[in-house]
Amino acid sequence: MKQGIIGIDIGGTKISVSLGTRKGKILAKKVFSSGNGKRVKDSIERIESSVSSLLSECRFKKQQLAGIGVAVPGVIHPHSQVIQKSPNLPSWEGFPLRSVLMRRFKLPVIIENDANAAALGEQYFGSGRSVRDFLYLTVSTGIGGGIVANGALIRGEGGMAGEVGHMTLVKNGLRCHCGKRGCLEAYSSGTAIAGHVKRALKAGAKSNYFKNIKLSKITGQLVSEAARVRDTVAIQARRLAADYLGMGLANLINLLNPKRIILGGGVMENVDHFWQPMMKAVRQEAWPMALRSCRIMRSKLRKNVGDLGAMALILDSQK
Ligand SMILES: [Zn+2]
């Protein structure tokens, strides 16, 4: 059996290329800047040279590889596998990534949306193992999701299933990056948490932590640090975001009756002043019978979920 898999995780700021085993052990990894996604040709060359050096470092031959899985932040057409829409990597839209990599490596290549790939990463290597119905959500700069139902990833007609960040929670609510108003992402992402703090400060809220910090420098990460030292404005912003996330999770529980919800992404790295209000909202809004059989937990794959998700694409395509 071909033992090795290449996983490529293409992000808005960096690209990670890893060589791993079918059991999800990452043997070696190369990470480099994606140049904000502008120089697609340069990135392809770096990907090609990374694969070659990973193979020689790990003393692997190309013939021992089962394939190359690629996770991309955007909408991937389920049949043509072309990147149709990617707000973070607009230069990659329409680029025939799959055929370019297949021609170069003469190996099977699978391309998938990054949150969908991460859900498969959980299914093959993480907390989704032997669970037929579960959801993976990444709560980071934005909010993405992947739905596994009856043991299979739900892609939808055009590859857009699982976009849980854009379910509407508030009619005419806060503006979202997608152009809509009132999306979950506009209330509960890391960017949204920073936004809650900025709005409070503009409205005159007093904070010792933020008083000498420019509004443009406030990030979700900074708010998390401020909450850790008990800054009230930061704590309130996190509680607000958590409350809406809980409402979103409850809607998903009522819709899909999952056995598990696995939460990953930067916001989930520190859940102080977040987990409790989130669970309170879940208990308020979820149908109790569906909630009883659902476990909400943090991802154990953490920062490797992108690489492992890309690798899982190959296993999933061979099942
Ligand atoms: Zn939206």
PDB file of C-alpha atoms and ligand atoms in Angstrom:
ATOM      1  CA  MET A   1       0.000   0.000   0.000  1.00  0.00           C
ATOM      2  CA  LYS A   2       1.180   3.526  -0.752  1.00  0.00           C
ATOM      3  CA  GLN A   3       2.066   4.904   2.665  1.00  0.00           C
ATOM      4  CA  GLY A   4       2.675   8.611   2.155  1.00  0.00           C
ATOM      5  CA  ILE A   5       0.294  11.512   1.533  1.00  0.00           C
ATOM      6  CA  ILE A   6       1.093  15.123   0.692  1.00  0.00           C
ATOM      7  CA  GLY A   7      -1.169  17.713   2.337  1.00  0.00           C
ATOM      8  CA  ILE A   8      -1.112  21.305   1.095  1.00  0.00           C
ATOM      9  CA  ASP A   9      -2.880  23.948   3.178  1.00  0.00           C
ATOM     10  CA  ILE A  10      -3.139  27.212   1.248  1.00  0.00           C
ATOM     11  CA  GLY A  11      -4.039  30.155   3.483  1.00  0.00           C
ATOM     12  CA  GLY A  12      -4.438  33.894   3.033  1.00  0.00           C
ATOM     13  CA  THR A  13      -0.966  34.576   4.457  1.00  0.00           C
ATOM     14  CA  LYS A  14       0.957  31.293   4.333  1.00  0.00           C
ATOM     15  CA  ILE A  15       1.142  27.982   2.539  1.00  0.00           C
ATOM     16  CA  SER A  16       2.002  24.785   4.377  1.00  0.00           C
ATOM     17  CA  VAL A  17       3.137  21.631   2.554  1.00  0.00           C
ATOM     18  CA  SER A  18       3.448  18.466   4.617  1.00  0.00           C
ATOM     19  CA  LEU A  19       4.309  14.825   4.109  1.00  0.00           C
ATOM     20  CA  GLY A  20       2.448  12.460   6.397  1.00  0.00           C
ATOM     21  CA  THR A  21       1.333   8.877   6.841  1.00  0.00           C
ATOM     22  CA  ARG A  22      -2.105   7.319   6.351  1.00  0.00           C
ATOM     23  CA  LYS A  23      -2.452   7.296  10.150  1.00  0.00           C
ATOM     24  CA  GLY A  24      -2.097  11.059  10.332  1.00  0.00           C
ATOM     25  CA  LYS A  25       1.485  11.345  11.491  1.00  0.00           C
ATOM     26  CA  ILE A  26       3.121  14.428   9.983  1.00  0.00           C
ATOM     27  CA  LEU A  27       6.703  13.443   9.107  1.00  0.00           C
ATOM     28  CA  ALA A  28       7.924  16.825   7.868  1.00  0.00           C
ATOM     29  CA  LYS A  29       6.497  20.175   6.874  1.00  0.00           C
ATOM     30  CA  LYS A  30       7.496  23.265   4.853  1.00  0.00           C
ATOM     31  CA  VAL A  31       5.799  26.604   5.486  1.00  0.00           C
ATOM     32  CA  PHE A  32       6.251  29.732   3.376  1.00  0.00           C
ATOM     33  CA  SER A  33       4.478  33.015   2.653  1.00  0.00           C
ATOM     34  CA  SER A  34       1.644  32.964   0.135  1.00  0.00           C
ATOM     35  CA  GLY A  35       2.607  36.528  -0.858  1.00  0.00           C
ATOM     36  CA  ASN A  36      -0.987  37.515  -0.045  1.00  0.00           C
ATOM     37  CA  GLY A  37      -2.052  35.124  -2.778  1.00  0.00           C
ATOM     38  CA  LYS A  38      -0.855  37.445  -5.543  1.00  0.00           C
ATOM     39  CA  ARG A  39       1.910  35.438  -7.227  1.00  0.00           C
ATOM     40  CA  VAL A  40       0.244  32.177  -8.090  1.00  0.00           C
ATOM     41  CA  LYS A  41       3.082  30.955 -10.345  1.00  0.00           C
ATOM     42  CA  ASP A  42       5.725  31.593  -7.665  1.00  0.00           C
ATOM     43  CA  SER A  43       3.589  29.759  -5.115  1.00  0.00           C
ATOM     44  CA  ILE A  44       3.238  26.759  -7.438  1.00  0.00           C
ATOM     45  CA  GLU A  45       7.024  26.636  -7.878  1.00  0.00           C
ATOM     46  CA  ARG A  46       7.521  26.779  -4.089  1.00  0.00           C
ATOM     47  CA  ILE A  47       4.955  23.987  -3.641  1.00  0.00           C
ATOM     48  CA  GLU A  48       6.764  21.834  -6.222  1.00  0.00           C
ATOM     49  CA  SER A  49      10.191  22.369  -4.669  1.00  0.00           C
ATOM     50  CA  SER A  50       8.773  21.758  -1.163  1.00  0.00           C
ATOM     51  CA  VAL A  51       7.342  18.392  -2.215  1.00  0.00           C
ATOM     52  CA  SER A  52      10.694  17.376  -3.730  1.00  0.00           C
ATOM     53  CA  SER A  53      12.664  18.340  -0.629  1.00  0.00           C
ATOM     54  CA  LEU A  54      10.141  16.665   1.728  1.00  0.00           C
ATOM     55  CA  LEU A  55      10.504  13.441  -0.249  1.00  0.00           C
ATOM     56  CA  SER A  56      14.292  13.490  -0.058  1.00  0.00           C
ATOM     57  CA  GLU A  57      14.348  14.537   3.638  1.00  0.00           C
ATOM     58  CA  CYS A  58      12.040  11.665   4.600  1.00  0.00           C
ATOM     59  CA  ARG A  59      13.692   9.234   2.163  1.00  0.00           C
ATOM     60  CA  PHE A  60      10.398   8.710   0.380  1.00  0.00           C
ATOM     61  CA  LYS A  61       9.963   7.930  -3.300  1.00  0.00           C
ATOM     62  CA  LYS A  62       7.173   9.513  -5.308  1.00  0.00           C
ATOM     63  CA  GLN A  63       5.880   5.997  -6.041  1.00  0.00           C
ATOM     64  CA  GLN A  64       5.145   5.616  -2.306  1.00  0.00           C
ATOM     65  CA  LEU A  65       2.691   8.537  -2.340  1.00  0.00           C
ATOM     66  CA  ALA A  66      -1.063   7.901  -2.466  1.00  0.00           C
ATOM     67  CA  GLY A  67      -1.819  11.433  -3.638  1.00  0.00           C
ATOM     68  CA  ILE A  68      -1.905  15.153  -2.924  1.00  0.00           C
ATOM     69  CA  GLY A  69      -4.739  16.813  -0.986  1.00  0.00           C
ATOM     70  CA  VAL A  70      -5.120  20.586  -1.154  1.00  0.00           C
ATOM     71  CA  ALA A  71      -7.195  22.749   1.229  1.00  0.00           C
ATOM     72  CA  VAL A  72      -8.104  26.227  -0.050  1.00  0.00           C
ATOM     73  CA  PRO A  73     -10.109  29.039   1.595  1.00  0.00           C
ATOM     74  CA  GLY A  74     -12.893  29.431  -0.923  1.00  0.00           C
ATOM     75  CA  VAL A  75     -15.656  27.768  -2.870  1.00  0.00           C
ATOM     76  CA  ILE A  76     -14.432  24.728  -4.795  1.00  0.00           C
ATOM     77  CA  HIS A  77     -16.708  23.268  -7.443  1.00  0.00           C
ATOM     78  CA  PRO A  78     -17.405  19.663  -6.368  1.00  0.00           C
ATOM     79  CA  HIS A  79     -17.027  18.233  -9.895  1.00  0.00           C
ATOM     80  CA  SER A  80     -14.550  20.436 -11.789  1.00  0.00           C
ATOM     81  CA  GLN A  81     -12.547  21.184  -8.571  1.00  0.00           C
ATOM     82  CA  VAL A  82     -11.858  24.690  -9.880  1.00  0.00           C
ATOM     83  CA  ILE A  83     -11.501  27.438  -7.235  1.00  0.00           C
ATOM     84  CA  GLN A  84     -14.634  29.423  -8.019  1.00  0.00           C
ATOM     85  CA  LYS A  85     -14.528  32.110  -5.360  1.00  0.00           C
ATOM     86  CA  SER A  86     -11.864  32.998  -2.807  1.00  0.00           C
ATOM     87  CA  PRO A  87     -12.087  36.452  -1.171  1.00  0.00           C
ATOM     88  CA  ASN A  88      -8.717  35.834   0.554  1.00  0.00           C
ATOM     89  CA  LEU A  89      -6.946  34.594  -2.598  1.00  0.00           C
ATOM     90  CA  PRO A  90      -8.634  36.352  -5.536  1.00  0.00           C
ATOM     91  CA  SER A  91      -5.718  35.679  -7.929  1.00  0.00           C
ATOM     92  CA  TRP A  92      -6.301  31.941  -7.527  1.00  0.00           C
ATOM     93  CA  GLU A  93      -9.915  32.149  -8.731  1.00  0.00           C
ATOM     94  CA  GLY A  94     -10.347  30.115 -11.905  1.00  0.00           C
ATOM     95  CA  PHE A  95      -6.761  28.793 -11.713  1.00  0.00           C
ATOM     96  CA  PRO A  96      -6.607  25.110 -12.814  1.00  0.00           C
ATOM     97  CA  LEU A  97      -4.639  24.078  -9.712  1.00  0.00           C
ATOM     98  CA  ARG A  98      -5.641  20.438  -9.903  1.00  0.00           C
ATOM     99  CA  SER A  99      -4.559  19.840 -13.496  1.00  0.00           C
ATOM    100  CA  VAL A 100      -1.308  21.775 -12.966  1.00  0.00           C
ATOM    101  CA  LEU A 101      -0.365  19.623  -9.943  1.00  0.00           C
ATOM    102  CA  MET A 102      -1.499  16.388 -11.614  1.00  0.00           C
ATOM    103  CA  ARG A 103       0.593  17.125 -14.695  1.00  0.00           C
ATOM    104  CA  ARG A 104       3.633  17.940 -12.574  1.00  0.00           C
ATOM    105  CA  PHE A 105       3.474  15.019 -10.110  1.00  0.00           C
ATOM    106  CA  LYS A 106       1.459  12.366 -11.992  1.00  0.00           C
ATOM    107  CA  LEU A 107      -0.453  11.618  -8.785  1.00  0.00           C
ATOM    108  CA  PRO A 108      -4.127  11.875  -7.766  1.00  0.00           C
ATOM    109  CA  VAL A 109      -4.913  15.441  -6.599  1.00  0.00           C
ATOM    110  CA  ILE A 110      -8.022  16.459  -4.615  1.00  0.00           C
ATOM    111  CA  ILE A 111      -8.920  20.094  -3.874  1.00  0.00           C
ATOM    112  CA  GLU A 112     -11.441  21.101  -1.216  1.00  0.00           C
ATOM    113  CA  ASN A 113     -12.616  24.078   0.813  1.00  0.00           C
ATOM    114  CA  ASP A 114     -10.438  24.386   3.936  1.00  0.00           C
ATOM    115  CA  ALA A 115     -13.213  24.039   6.536  1.00  0.00           C
ATOM    116  CA  ASN A 116     -14.654  21.004   4.719  1.00  0.00           C
ATOM    117  CA  ALA A 117     -11.154  19.492   4.587  1.00  0.00           C
ATOM    118  CA  ALA A 118     -10.693  20.192   8.314  1.00  0.00           C
ATOM    119  CA  ALA A 119     -13.940  18.306   9.034  1.00  0.00           C
ATOM    120  CA  LEU A 120     -12.483  15.322   7.157  1.00  0.00           C
ATOM    121  CA  GLY A 121      -9.259  15.767   9.151  1.00  0.00           C
ATOM    122  CA  GLU A 122     -11.346  15.340  12.313  1.00  0.00           C
ATOM    123  CA  GLN A 123     -13.171  12.369  10.794  1.00  0.00           C
ATOM    124  CA  TYR A 124      -9.994  10.450   9.935  1.00  0.00           C
ATOM    125  CA  PHE A 125      -7.525  11.623  12.586  1.00  0.00           C
ATOM    126  CA  GLY A 126      -9.368  13.541  15.332  1.00  0.00           C
ATOM    127  CA  SER A 127     -12.490  13.608  17.478  1.00  0.00           C
ATOM    128  CA  GLY A 128     -14.755  12.725  14.545  1.00  0.00           C
ATOM    129  CA  ARG A 129     -13.363   9.168  14.284  1.00  0.00           C
ATOM    130  CA  SER A 130     -16.166   6.589  14.288  1.00  0.00           C
ATOM    131  CA  VAL A 131     -18.771   9.376  14.636  1.00  0.00           C
ATOM    132  CA  ARG A 132     -21.266   9.356  11.765  1.00  0.00           C
ATOM    133  CA  ASP A 133     -22.875  12.751  12.396  1.00  0.00           C
ATOM    134  CA  PHE A 134     -20.766  15.686  13.480  1.00  0.00           C
ATOM    135  CA  LEU A 135     -19.901  19.285  12.662  1.00  0.00           C
ATOM    136  CA  TYR A 136     -16.560  21.036  12.612  1.00  0.00           C
ATOM    137  CA  LEU A 137     -16.500  24.805  13.066  1.00  0.00           C
ATOM    138  CA  THR A 138     -13.462  27.037  12.843  1.00  0.00           C
ATOM    139  CA  VAL A 139     -13.889  30.286  14.763  1.00  0.00           C
ATOM    140  CA  SER A 140     -11.042  32.489  13.653  1.00  0.00           C
ATOM    141  CA  THR A 141     -10.776  35.706  11.592  1.00  0.00           C
ATOM    142  CA  GLY A 142     -13.974  34.381   9.990  1.00  0.00           C
ATOM    143  CA  ILE A 143     -16.217  31.409  10.782  1.00  0.00           C
ATOM    144  CA  GLY A 144     -16.229  28.330   8.556  1.00  0.00           C
ATOM    145  CA  GLY A 145     -17.755  24.917   8.922  1.00  0.00           C
ATOM    146  CA  GLY A 146     -17.887  21.383   7.601  1.00  0.00           C
ATOM    147  CA  ILE A 147     -20.825  19.006   8.019  1.00  0.00           C
ATOM    148  CA  VAL A 148     -20.409  15.232   8.155  1.00  0.00           C
ATOM    149  CA  ALA A 149     -23.787  13.481   7.994  1.00  0.00           C
ATOM    150  CA  ASN A 150     -24.271   9.712   7.745  1.00  0.00           C
ATOM    151  CA  GLY A 151     -20.474   9.435   7.581  1.00  0.00           C
ATOM    152  CA  ALA A 152     -20.065  11.631   4.489  1.00  0.00           C
ATOM    153  CA  LEU A 153     -19.034  15.235   3.982  1.00  0.00           C
ATOM    154  CA  ILE A 154     -21.965  17.346   2.773  1.00  0.00           C
ATOM    155  CA  ARG A 155     -20.779  19.454  -0.169  1.00  0.00           C
ATOM    156  CA  GLY A 156     -24.094  20.626  -1.592  1.00  0.00           C
ATOM    157  CA  GLU A 157     -24.995  21.330  -5.206  1.00  0.00           C
ATOM    158  CA  GLY A 158     -22.211  23.865  -5.804  1.00  0.00           C
ATOM    159  CA  GLY A 159     -19.715  23.130  -3.005  1.00  0.00           C
ATOM    160  CA  MET A 160     -21.137  25.799  -0.701  1.00  0.00           C
ATOM    161  CA  ALA A 161     -22.663  23.608   2.019  1.00  0.00           C
ATOM    162  CA  GLY A 162     -21.425  24.177   5.558  1.00  0.00           C
ATOM    163  CA  GLU A 163     -21.057  27.965   5.316  1.00  0.00           C
ATOM    164  CA  VAL A 164     -22.371  28.256   8.856  1.00  0.00           C
ATOM    165  CA  GLY A 165     -20.701  31.644   9.385  1.00  0.00           C
ATOM    166  CA  HIS A 166     -23.263  33.250   7.105  1.00  0.00           C
ATOM    167  CA  MET A 167     -26.479  32.035   8.665  1.00  0.00           C
ATOM    168  CA  THR A 168     -28.536  35.093   9.573  1.00  0.00           C
ATOM    169  CA  LEU A 169     -28.993  35.595  13.305  1.00  0.00           C
ATOM    170  CA  VAL A 170     -30.098  39.246  13.355  1.00  0.00           C
ATOM    171  CA  LYS A 171     -32.303  40.886  10.745  1.00  0.00           C
ATOM    172  CA  ASN A 172     -30.615  44.108   9.526  1.00  0.00           C
ATOM    173  CA  GLY A 173     -27.813  43.401  12.003  1.00  0.00           C
ATOM    174  CA  LEU A 174     -24.079  44.112  11.845  1.00  0.00           C
ATOM    175  CA  ARG A 175     -22.449  44.206   8.405  1.00  0.00           C
ATOM    176  CA  CYS A 176     -20.599  41.008   7.408  1.00  0.00           C
ATOM    177  CA  HIS A 177     -17.609  40.693   5.030  1.00  0.00           C
ATOM    178  CA  CYS A 178     -19.813  38.701   2.662  1.00  0.00           C
ATOM    179  CA  GLY A 179     -21.945  41.797   2.011  1.00  0.00           C
ATOM    180  CA  LYS A 180     -24.928  40.597   4.036  1.00  0.00           C
ATOM    181  CA  ARG A 181     -26.038  41.839   7.446  1.00  0.00           C
ATOM    182  CA  GLY A 182     -26.581  39.954  10.667  1.00  0.00           C
ATOM    183  CA  CYS A 183     -24.445  36.867   9.871  1.00  0.00           C
ATOM    184  CA  LEU A 184     -23.053  34.726  12.713  1.00  0.00           C
ATOM    185  CA  GLU A 185     -19.544  35.674  11.519  1.00  0.00           C
ATOM    186  CA  ALA A 186     -20.328  39.379  12.033  1.00  0.00           C
ATOM    187  CA  TYR A 187     -21.028  38.661  15.732  1.00  0.00           C
ATOM    188  CA  SER A 188     -18.758  35.823  16.822  1.00  0.00           C
ATOM    189  CA  SER A 189     -15.536  35.716  14.759  1.00  0.00           C
ATOM    190  CA  GLY A 190     -12.230  37.062  16.085  1.00  0.00           C
ATOM    191  CA  THR A 191     -12.700  40.106  13.843  1.00  0.00           C
ATOM    192  CA  ALA A 192     -16.208  40.593  15.253  1.00  0.00           C
ATOM    193  CA  ILE A 193     -14.939  40.405  18.855  1.00  0.00           C
ATOM    194  CA  ALA A 194     -12.446  43.188  18.066  1.00  0.00           C
ATOM    195  CA  GLY A 195     -15.326  45.099  16.440  1.00  0.00           C
ATOM    196  CA  HIS A 196     -17.460  44.841  19.602  1.00  0.00           C
ATOM    197  CA  VAL A 197     -14.615  46.403  21.621  1.00  0.00           C
ATOM    198  CA  LYS A 198     -14.080  49.197  19.062  1.00  0.00           C
ATOM    199  CA  ARG A 199     -17.778  50.084  19.078  1.00  0.00           C
ATOM    200  CA  ALA A 200     -17.883  50.137  22.894  1.00  0.00           C
ATOM    201  CA  LEU A 201     -14.812  52.406  23.098  1.00  0.00           C
ATOM    202  CA  LYS A 202     -16.233  54.755  20.453  1.00  0.00           C
ATOM    203  CA  ALA A 203     -19.444  54.937  22.477  1.00  0.00           C
ATOM    204  CA  GLY A 204     -17.407  56.094  25.489  1.00  0.00           C
ATOM    205  CA  ALA A 205     -16.724  52.884  27.445  1.00  0.00           C
ATOM    206  CA  LYS A 206     -13.715  53.274  29.750  1.00  0.00           C
ATOM    207  CA  SER A 207     -10.878  50.758  29.636  1.00  0.00           C
ATOM    208  CA  ASN A 208      -7.406  51.033  31.160  1.00  0.00           C
ATOM    209  CA  TYR A 209      -6.176  48.245  28.911  1.00  0.00           C
ATOM    210  CA  PHE A 210      -7.216  49.872  25.631  1.00  0.00           C
ATOM    211  CA  LYS A 211      -6.833  53.570  26.491  1.00  0.00           C
ATOM    212  CA  ASN A 212      -3.409  53.901  24.792  1.00  0.00           C
ATOM    213  CA  ILE A 213      -4.077  51.503  21.928  1.00  0.00           C
ATOM    214  CA  LYS A 214      -5.193  52.698  18.497  1.00  0.00           C
ATOM    215  CA  LEU A 215      -8.564  51.279  17.445  1.00  0.00           C
ATOM    216  CA  SER A 216      -7.009  49.911  14.229  1.00  0.00           C
ATOM    217  CA  LYS A 217      -4.560  47.816  16.307  1.00  0.00           C
ATOM    218  CA  ILE A 218      -7.281  45.972  18.242  1.00  0.00           C
ATOM    219  CA  THR A 219      -7.591  42.306  17.237  1.00  0.00           C
ATOM    220  CA  GLY A 220      -9.483  39.322  18.593  1.00  0.00           C
ATOM    221  CA  GLN A 221      -6.208  38.029  20.048  1.00  0.00           C
ATOM    222  CA  LEU A 222      -5.606  41.317  21.895  1.00  0.00           C
ATOM    223  CA  VAL A 223      -9.149  41.254  23.305  1.00  0.00           C
ATOM    224  CA  SER A 224      -8.482  37.723  24.533  1.00  0.00           C
ATOM    225  CA  GLU A 225      -5.362  38.949  26.371  1.00  0.00           C
ATOM    226  CA  ALA A 226      -7.284  41.922  27.806  1.00  0.00           C
ATOM    227  CA  ALA A 227     -10.021  39.590  29.080  1.00  0.00           C
ATOM    228  CA  ARG A 228      -7.365  37.476  30.764  1.00  0.00           C
ATOM    229  CA  VAL A 229      -6.421  40.498  32.919  1.00  0.00           C
ATOM    230  CA  ARG A 230     -10.124  41.114  33.580  1.00  0.00           C
ATOM    231  CA  ASP A 231     -10.714  44.154  31.359  1.00  0.00           C
ATOM    232  CA  THR A 232     -14.494  44.654  31.508  1.00  0.00           C
ATOM    233  CA  VAL A 233     -14.889  45.931  27.934  1.00  0.00           C
ATOM    234  CA  ALA A 234     -12.993  42.898  26.609  1.00  0.00           C
ATOM    235  CA  ILE A 235     -14.975  40.467  28.758  1.00  0.00           C
ATOM    236  CA  GLN A 236     -18.286  41.945  27.598  1.00  0.00           C
ATOM    237  CA  ALA A 237     -17.206  41.734  23.939  1.00  0.00           C
ATOM    238  CA  ARG A 238     -16.285  38.065  24.330  1.00  0.00           C
ATOM    239  CA  ARG A 239     -19.525  37.292  26.169  1.00  0.00           C
ATOM    240  CA  LEU A 240     -21.564  38.929  23.414  1.00  0.00           C
ATOM    241  CA  ALA A 241     -19.738  36.938  20.714  1.00  0.00           C
ATOM    242  CA  ALA A 242     -20.116  33.715  22.724  1.00  0.00           C
ATOM    243  CA  ASP A 243     -23.844  34.310  23.204  1.00  0.00           C
ATOM    244  CA  TYR A 244     -24.401  34.559  19.444  1.00  0.00           C
ATOM    245  CA  LEU A 245     -22.151  31.585  18.721  1.00  0.00           C
ATOM    246  CA  GLY A 246     -24.223  29.561  21.199  1.00  0.00           C
ATOM    247  CA  MET A 247     -27.370  30.589  19.352  1.00  0.00           C
ATOM    248  CA  GLY A 248     -25.800  29.542  16.042  1.00  0.00           C
ATOM    249  CA  LEU A 249     -24.728  26.173  17.477  1.00  0.00           C
ATOM    250  CA  ALA A 250     -28.241  25.612  18.842  1.00  0.00           C
ATOM    251  CA  ASN A 251     -29.698  26.236  15.372  1.00  0.00           C
ATOM    252  CA  LEU A 252     -27.255  23.684  13.946  1.00  0.00           C
ATOM    253  CA  ILE A 253     -28.124  21.148  16.659  1.00  0.00           C
ATOM    254  CA  ASN A 254     -31.832  21.565  15.913  1.00  0.00           C
ATOM    255  CA  LEU A 255     -31.216  21.276  12.172  1.00  0.00           C
ATOM    256  CA  LEU A 256     -28.764  18.367  12.038  1.00  0.00           C
ATOM    257  CA  ASN A 257     -28.947  16.501  15.391  1.00  0.00           C
ATOM    258  CA  PRO A 258     -25.159  15.911  15.432  1.00  0.00           C
ATOM    259  CA  LYS A 259     -23.436  13.647  17.947  1.00  0.00           C
ATOM    260  CA  ARG A 260     -20.511  16.036  18.224  1.00  0.00           C
ATOM    261  CA  ILE A 261     -19.648  19.636  17.457  1.00  0.00           C
ATOM    262  CA  ILE A 262     -15.884  20.138  17.248  1.00  0.00           C
ATOM    263  CA  LEU A 263     -14.685  23.737  17.582  1.00  0.00           C
ATOM    264  CA  GLY A 264     -11.311  24.901  16.280  1.00  0.00           C
ATOM    265  CA  GLY A 265      -9.648  28.161  15.204  1.00  0.00           C
ATOM    266  CA  GLY A 266      -7.822  30.951  17.028  1.00  0.00           C
ATOM    267  CA  VAL A 267     -10.793  32.093  19.145  1.00  0.00           C
ATOM    268  CA  MET A 268     -10.992  28.592  20.659  1.00  0.00           C
ATOM    269  CA  GLU A 269      -7.367  28.675  21.863  1.00  0.00           C
ATOM    270  CA  ASN A 270      -8.475  30.497  25.030  1.00  0.00           C
ATOM    271  CA  VAL A 271     -12.100  30.008  26.079  1.00  0.00           C
ATOM    272  CA  ASP A 272     -12.136  32.008  29.333  1.00  0.00           C
ATOM    273  CA  HIS A 273     -15.185  34.309  29.422  1.00  0.00           C
ATOM    274  CA  PHE A 274     -16.407  32.512  26.306  1.00  0.00           C
ATOM    275  CA  TRP A 275     -17.267  28.851  26.884  1.00  0.00           C
ATOM    276  CA  GLN A 276     -19.767  29.393  29.717  1.00  0.00           C
ATOM    277  CA  PRO A 277     -21.876  32.097  28.008  1.00  0.00           C
ATOM    278  CA  MET A 278     -21.739  30.077  24.772  1.00  0.00           C
ATOM    279  CA  MET A 279     -23.054  26.944  26.507  1.00  0.00           C
ATOM    280  CA  LYS A 280     -25.718  28.963  28.320  1.00  0.00           C
ATOM    281  CA  ALA A 281     -27.069  30.181  24.969  1.00  0.00           C
ATOM    282  CA  VAL A 282     -26.887  26.648  23.543  1.00  0.00           C
ATOM    283  CA  ARG A 283     -28.959  25.325  26.463  1.00  0.00           C
ATOM    284  CA  GLN A 284     -31.477  28.132  26.044  1.00  0.00           C
ATOM    285  CA  GLU A 285     -31.995  27.662  22.311  1.00  0.00           C
ATOM    286  CA  ALA A 286     -31.308  24.008  21.472  1.00  0.00           C
ATOM    287  CA  TRP A 287     -34.017  21.400  21.569  1.00  0.00           C
ATOM    288  CA  PRO A 288     -33.203  19.555  24.852  1.00  0.00           C
ATOM    289  CA  MET A 289     -33.511  16.045  23.408  1.00  0.00           C
ATOM    290  CA  ALA A 290     -31.112  16.851  20.560  1.00  0.00           C
ATOM    291  CA  LEU A 291     -28.713  18.599  22.943  1.00  0.00           C
ATOM    292  CA  ARG A 292     -28.595  15.605  25.319  1.00  0.00           C
ATOM    293  CA  SER A 293     -27.014  13.404  22.654  1.00  0.00           C
ATOM    294  CA  CYS A 294     -24.586  16.096  21.424  1.00  0.00           C
ATOM    295  CA  ARG A 295     -21.134  16.733  22.850  1.00  0.00           C
ATOM    296  CA  ILE A 296     -19.591  20.148  22.155  1.00  0.00           C
ATOM    297  CA  MET A 297     -15.810  20.070  22.371  1.00  0.00           C
ATOM    298  CA  ARG A 298     -12.608  21.759  21.258  1.00  0.00           C
ATOM    299  CA  SER A 299     -10.510  20.285  18.437  1.00  0.00           C
ATOM    300  CA  LYS A 300      -7.565  18.213  19.625  1.00  0.00           C
ATOM    301  CA  LEU A 301      -5.793  18.555  16.265  1.00  0.00           C
ATOM    302  CA  ARG A 302      -5.450  22.306  16.872  1.00  0.00           C
ATOM    303  CA  LYS A 303      -2.853  23.887  14.571  1.00  0.00           C
ATOM    304  CA  ASN A 304      -2.321  20.713  12.534  1.00  0.00           C
ATOM    305  CA  VAL A 305      -5.965  20.522  11.460  1.00  0.00           C
ATOM    306  CA  GLY A 306      -5.245  22.269   8.123  1.00  0.00           C
ATOM    307  CA  ASP A 307      -2.448  19.875   7.132  1.00  0.00           C
ATOM    308  CA  LEU A 308      -4.287  16.785   8.366  1.00  0.00           C
ATOM    309  CA  GLY A 309      -7.482  17.926   6.649  1.00  0.00           C
ATOM    310  CA  ALA A 310      -5.657  18.222   3.330  1.00  0.00           C
ATOM    311  CA  MET A 311      -4.182  14.734   3.820  1.00  0.00           C
ATOM    312  CA  ALA A 312      -7.589  13.282   4.752  1.00  0.00           C
ATOM    313  CA  LEU A 313      -8.932  14.334   1.330  1.00  0.00           C
ATOM    314  CA  ILE A 314      -6.883  11.557  -0.250  1.00  0.00           C
ATOM    315  CA  LEU A 315      -8.079   8.903   2.225  1.00  0.00           C
ATOM    316  CA  ASP A 316     -11.683  10.036   1.730  1.00  0.00           C
ATOM    317  CA  SER A 317     -11.368   9.835  -2.061  1.00  0.00           C
ATOM    318  CA  GLN A 318     -10.175   6.216  -1.787  1.00  0.00           C
ATOM    319  CA  LYS A 319     -12.816   4.863   0.592  1.00  0.00           C
TER     320      LYS A 319
HETATM  321 ZN    ZN B   1     -21.859  36.841   5.979  1.00  0.00          ZN
END
